[in-house]
Amino acid sequence: MLQVIIPVKNRPEIGDCVRSLLGSFPVTKIIICDGGTTEPQCLTALQNLSKLEQIEWLKYPQSDFNKSQLINQGILSVTSEYLLISDADIIWNQQAILQLLYSVLSPNSLKLLSLNNRTKPVENLPQLLPVSAKSRENGIICCVKTVGESRPQTAALKRKRYTYNIQMRQQTATVNIVEAKSGDRDRPGCGLICTRKQTLLRLGGYKQIFTGWGWEDQDLLIRATLLGIEICSAGNVIHISHADRTRNQHHQQLPTQQTRDRNIISCLQSLKKGALFGDLVQPQILPPQFLEITTNFTPNYSRD
């Protein structure tokens, strides 16, 4: 009923991530989109995982690491109605998976899930969102509410983080990028999402314009919001902490703040041009909701 997409390149944590998903109802298949792994430990993990019936190992060699491109390939490969997108360094639990899926299910699919779930009941499942029929038709994207760290002193928790808010007025939408205010140890998992495959196809999937670490996930959520797709959050997972340099190991070891800020600028420039859809060829698309989009962001790094 639920298939998982994991983009990866030279990340040995993929083994722990996949093991946390295996056997978790209602996960039926895990699609690993490999950008050209050469690191021996990760390569061994992928070879071992590929022997399992639930695993599909797809290879798309890249000179760098274009996460959006790999996810888009995974979206096209999914054969289930619902999908989950994960990073390679996330430890999942069944309760979080069910909370995410429950949040985006249609009423008919919810009945099917209840009939098929023979495992121990999961607590704290969210109620079906009270959204309009139009929003339910357009789709819902649910992202992970809280990502905890396996090592609380990791650099990821010390970095300035950004989020967005969108102000809508008649035929104009203003996208503001603002500093995130949250707890010291936890952060949301904007790139860890559950939704219908059709919802992502209607969005055109992910934009592949981003280089280096950061913001491809927020770009998707911003575009979804502008196109009338409901965004919600649920569930808690663990991120396997690692050195910050790992994030841009395929991009000249550039500082993560630099690539993220540049990607934010790329996102906003694209939005101002009216480019609300990603780089997948999509079927009948959602109609744009606004005629004009303005943006507001002060980066720490210049684009040049």
Short mmCIF file of C-alpha atoms in Angstrom, two decimals, residues 96-304:
data_model
loop_
_atom_site.label_atom_id
_atom_site.label_comp_id
_atom_site.label_asym_id
_atom_site.label_seq_id
_atom_site.Cartn_x
_atom_site.Cartn_y
_atom_site.Cartn_z
CA ALA A 96 5.40 7.75 12.61
CA ILE A 97 4.77 5.98 9.30
CA LEU A 98 1.12 5.35 10.16
CA GLN A 99 0.61 8.88 11.46
CA LEU A 100 1.90 10.30 8.17
CA LEU A 101 -0.11 7.95 6.01
CA TYR A 102 -3.28 8.35 8.07
CA SER A 103 -3.06 12.12 7.56
CA VAL A 104 -3.21 11.91 3.77
CA LEU A 105 -5.55 8.95 3.22
CA SER A 106 -8.86 9.27 1.52
CA PRO A 107 -11.80 7.90 3.57
CA ASN A 108 -12.03 4.79 1.38
CA SER A 109 -8.31 4.08 1.70
CA LEU A 110 -8.55 4.59 5.45
CA LYS A 111 -11.12 1.80 5.69
CA LEU A 112 -8.81 -0.49 3.71
CA LEU A 113 -5.89 0.37 6.00
CA SER A 114 -7.96 -0.50 9.09
CA LEU A 115 -8.97 -3.84 7.61
CA ASN A 116 -5.40 -4.78 6.67
CA ASN A 117 -3.72 -3.65 9.87
CA ARG A 118 -3.37 -6.76 12.00
CA THR A 119 -0.61 -5.28 14.15
CA LYS A 120 -0.86 -3.65 17.57
CA PRO A 121 -3.03 -0.48 17.45
CA VAL A 122 -1.03 2.73 17.06
CA GLU A 123 -1.74 5.57 19.45
CA ASN A 124 -2.00 9.30 18.75
CA LEU A 125 -3.16 8.94 15.17
CA PRO A 126 -4.34 12.34 13.87
CA GLN A 127 -7.92 12.86 12.83
CA LEU A 128 -8.64 13.19 9.13
CA LEU A 129 -8.03 16.81 8.26
CA PRO A 130 -11.20 18.94 7.94
CA VAL A 131 -10.29 20.20 4.48
CA SER A 132 -12.57 21.17 1.65
CA ALA A 133 -13.54 18.74 -1.07
CA LYS A 134 -11.35 20.71 -3.48
CA SER A 135 -8.31 20.41 -1.21
CA ARG A 136 -8.94 16.70 -0.74
CA GLU A 137 -9.14 16.33 -4.51
CA ASN A 138 -5.95 18.34 -5.08
CA GLY A 139 -4.15 16.31 -2.43
CA ILE A 140 -2.49 16.59 0.96
CA ILE A 141 1.22 16.42 1.80
CA CYS A 142 2.18 15.44 5.33
CA CYS A 143 5.77 15.93 6.51
CA VAL A 144 7.46 14.72 9.67
CA LYS A 145 6.71 17.01 12.60
CA THR A 146 9.87 16.42 14.67
CA VAL A 147 13.32 15.09 13.78
CA GLY A 148 15.45 14.22 16.77
CA GLU A 149 19.23 13.77 16.59
CA SER A 150 21.12 10.64 17.58
CA ARG A 151 23.83 12.99 18.91
CA PRO A 152 22.32 16.11 20.52
CA GLN A 153 25.49 18.20 20.02
CA THR A 154 25.47 17.87 16.24
CA ALA A 155 26.22 20.93 14.09
CA ALA A 156 22.82 20.67 12.41
CA LEU A 157 21.15 21.99 15.55
CA LYS A 158 23.47 25.00 15.77
CA ARG A 159 22.91 26.24 12.22
CA LYS A 160 20.54 29.14 11.59
CA ARG A 161 17.41 27.65 10.04
CA TYR A 162 14.85 29.23 7.76
CA THR A 163 11.21 28.60 7.12
CA TYR A 164 8.60 30.45 5.08
CA ASN A 165 5.22 32.07 5.37
CA ILE A 166 2.90 32.96 2.54
CA GLN A 167 0.60 35.96 2.54
CA MET A 168 -2.23 35.75 0.04
CA ARG A 169 -4.31 38.73 -1.04
CA GLN A 170 -6.66 38.59 -4.01
CA GLN A 171 -4.48 37.73 -7.04
CA THR A 172 -1.13 38.19 -5.28
CA ALA A 173 0.95 35.88 -3.10
CA THR A 174 3.96 37.05 -1.10
CA VAL A 175 6.49 34.39 -0.06
CA ASN A 176 8.54 35.47 2.96
CA ILE A 177 11.63 33.55 4.08
CA VAL A 178 12.10 34.00 7.80
CA GLU A 179 14.35 32.59 10.50
CA ALA A 180 12.83 29.52 12.11
CA LYS A 181 11.95 29.64 15.80
CA SER A 182 11.95 26.24 17.46
CA GLY A 183 13.45 24.19 20.24
CA ASP A 184 17.18 23.69 20.61
CA ARG A 185 17.20 19.94 19.95
CA ASP A 186 14.44 19.19 17.46
CA ARG A 187 13.49 20.39 14.02
CA PRO A 188 10.80 19.55 11.44
CA GLY A 189 11.47 17.09 8.63
CA CYS A 190 10.25 19.08 5.64
CA GLY A 191 11.80 16.62 3.19
CA LEU A 192 10.34 13.54 4.88
CA ILE A 193 6.90 13.47 3.33
CA CYS A 194 3.97 11.19 2.69
CA THR A 195 1.43 11.86 -0.05
CA ARG A 196 -0.27 10.36 -3.09
CA LYS A 197 1.87 9.78 -6.16
CA GLN A 198 -0.74 11.68 -8.17
CA THR A 199 -0.28 14.74 -5.96
CA LEU A 200 3.44 14.93 -6.75
CA LEU A 201 2.81 14.34 -10.44
CA ARG A 202 0.35 17.23 -10.47
CA LEU A 203 3.09 19.38 -8.95
CA GLY A 204 5.53 18.25 -11.60
CA GLY A 205 7.63 16.62 -8.90
CA TYR A 206 10.74 18.39 -7.65
CA LYS A 207 12.67 21.18 -9.35
CA GLN A 208 16.15 20.03 -10.34
CA ILE A 209 17.73 23.51 -10.40
CA PHE A 210 19.28 23.23 -6.94
CA THR A 211 22.98 22.52 -6.42
CA GLY A 212 24.42 21.33 -3.13
CA TRP A 213 22.61 20.86 0.12
CA GLY A 214 19.34 22.53 1.08
CA TRP A 215 15.87 23.84 0.25
CA GLU A 216 14.58 21.49 -2.45
CA ASP A 217 12.11 20.20 0.14
CA GLN A 218 10.85 23.64 1.17
CA ASP A 219 10.53 24.64 -2.48
CA LEU A 220 8.16 21.71 -3.02
CA LEU A 221 6.02 22.68 -0.02
CA ILE A 222 5.88 26.34 -1.07
CA ARG A 223 4.74 25.43 -4.58
CA ALA A 224 2.21 22.98 -3.19
CA THR A 225 0.74 25.67 -0.94
CA LEU A 226 0.51 28.16 -3.82
CA LEU A 227 -1.34 25.55 -5.86
CA GLY A 228 -3.90 24.83 -3.16
CA ILE A 229 -2.48 21.60 -1.76
CA GLU A 230 -2.91 21.14 1.99
CA ILE A 231 0.29 20.80 4.09
CA CYS A 232 0.31 19.17 7.52
CA SER A 233 2.81 17.49 9.86
CA ALA A 234 2.82 14.42 12.11
CA GLY A 235 5.17 11.88 13.65
CA ASN A 236 8.66 11.80 15.14
CA VAL A 237 11.80 10.18 13.71
CA ILE A 238 15.53 10.08 14.45
CA HIS A 239 18.26 11.50 12.25
CA ILE A 240 21.60 9.68 12.38
CA SER A 241 23.92 12.57 13.26
CA HIS A 242 27.02 13.08 11.12
CA ALA A 243 29.66 15.69 10.30
CA ASP A 244 28.35 18.74 8.48
CA ARG A 245 30.88 18.27 5.65
CA THR A 246 28.99 15.12 4.60
CA ARG A 247 26.11 17.22 3.30
CA ASN A 248 28.19 18.80 0.53
CA GLN A 249 30.73 16.05 -0.02
CA HIS A 250 29.88 16.06 -3.74
CA HIS A 251 29.89 19.86 -4.03
CA GLN A 252 33.45 20.97 -3.26
CA GLN A 253 32.76 20.82 0.49
CA LEU A 254 31.05 24.22 0.28
CA PRO A 255 29.57 25.50 3.57
CA THR A 256 26.01 24.21 3.99
CA GLN A 257 24.72 27.70 4.75
CA GLN A 258 26.12 28.92 1.44
CA THR A 259 24.49 26.30 -0.77
CA ARG A 260 21.22 26.53 1.14
CA ASP A 261 21.04 30.32 0.80
CA ARG A 262 21.86 30.12 -2.90
CA ASN A 263 19.18 27.50 -3.36
CA ILE A 264 16.66 29.72 -1.57
CA ILE A 265 17.49 32.51 -4.02
CA SER A 266 17.09 30.10 -6.95
CA CYS A 267 13.74 29.01 -5.56
CA LEU A 268 12.46 32.56 -5.19
CA GLN A 269 13.70 33.69 -8.60
CA SER A 270 11.93 30.73 -10.17
CA LEU A 271 8.70 31.51 -8.31
CA LYS A 272 8.78 35.17 -9.38
CA LYS A 273 8.90 33.96 -12.97
CA GLY A 274 5.72 31.99 -12.33
CA ALA A 275 7.43 28.58 -12.45
CA LEU A 276 5.20 26.67 -10.03
CA PHE A 277 5.79 23.19 -11.40
CA GLY A 278 8.73 20.85 -11.09
CA ASP A 279 10.75 19.10 -13.77
CA LEU A 280 8.68 15.96 -14.19
CA VAL A 281 6.40 15.75 -17.21
CA GLN A 282 3.02 15.81 -15.53
CA PRO A 283 -0.53 14.91 -16.59
CA GLN A 284 -3.28 17.51 -16.33
CA ILE A 285 -1.80 20.03 -13.93
CA LEU A 286 -3.35 22.07 -11.18
CA PRO A 287 -4.28 25.57 -12.33
CA PRO A 288 -2.16 28.39 -10.84
CA GLN A 289 -3.92 30.20 -8.02
CA PHE A 290 -2.23 33.60 -8.34
CA LEU A 291 -1.25 35.97 -11.11
CA GLU A 292 1.64 37.63 -9.27
CA ILE A 293 4.20 36.27 -6.78
CA THR A 294 6.51 38.50 -4.76
CA THR A 295 9.29 37.32 -2.44
CA ASN A 296 11.31 38.52 0.52
CA PHE A 297 14.64 37.06 1.73
CA THR A 298 17.96 38.43 3.00
CA PRO A 299 20.69 35.79 2.51
CA ASN A 300 23.89 35.34 4.46
CA TYR A 301 25.76 34.58 1.25
CA SER A 302 25.60 36.26 -2.15
CA ARG A 303 24.65 34.21 -5.18
CA ASP A 304 27.91 34.97 -7.01
#
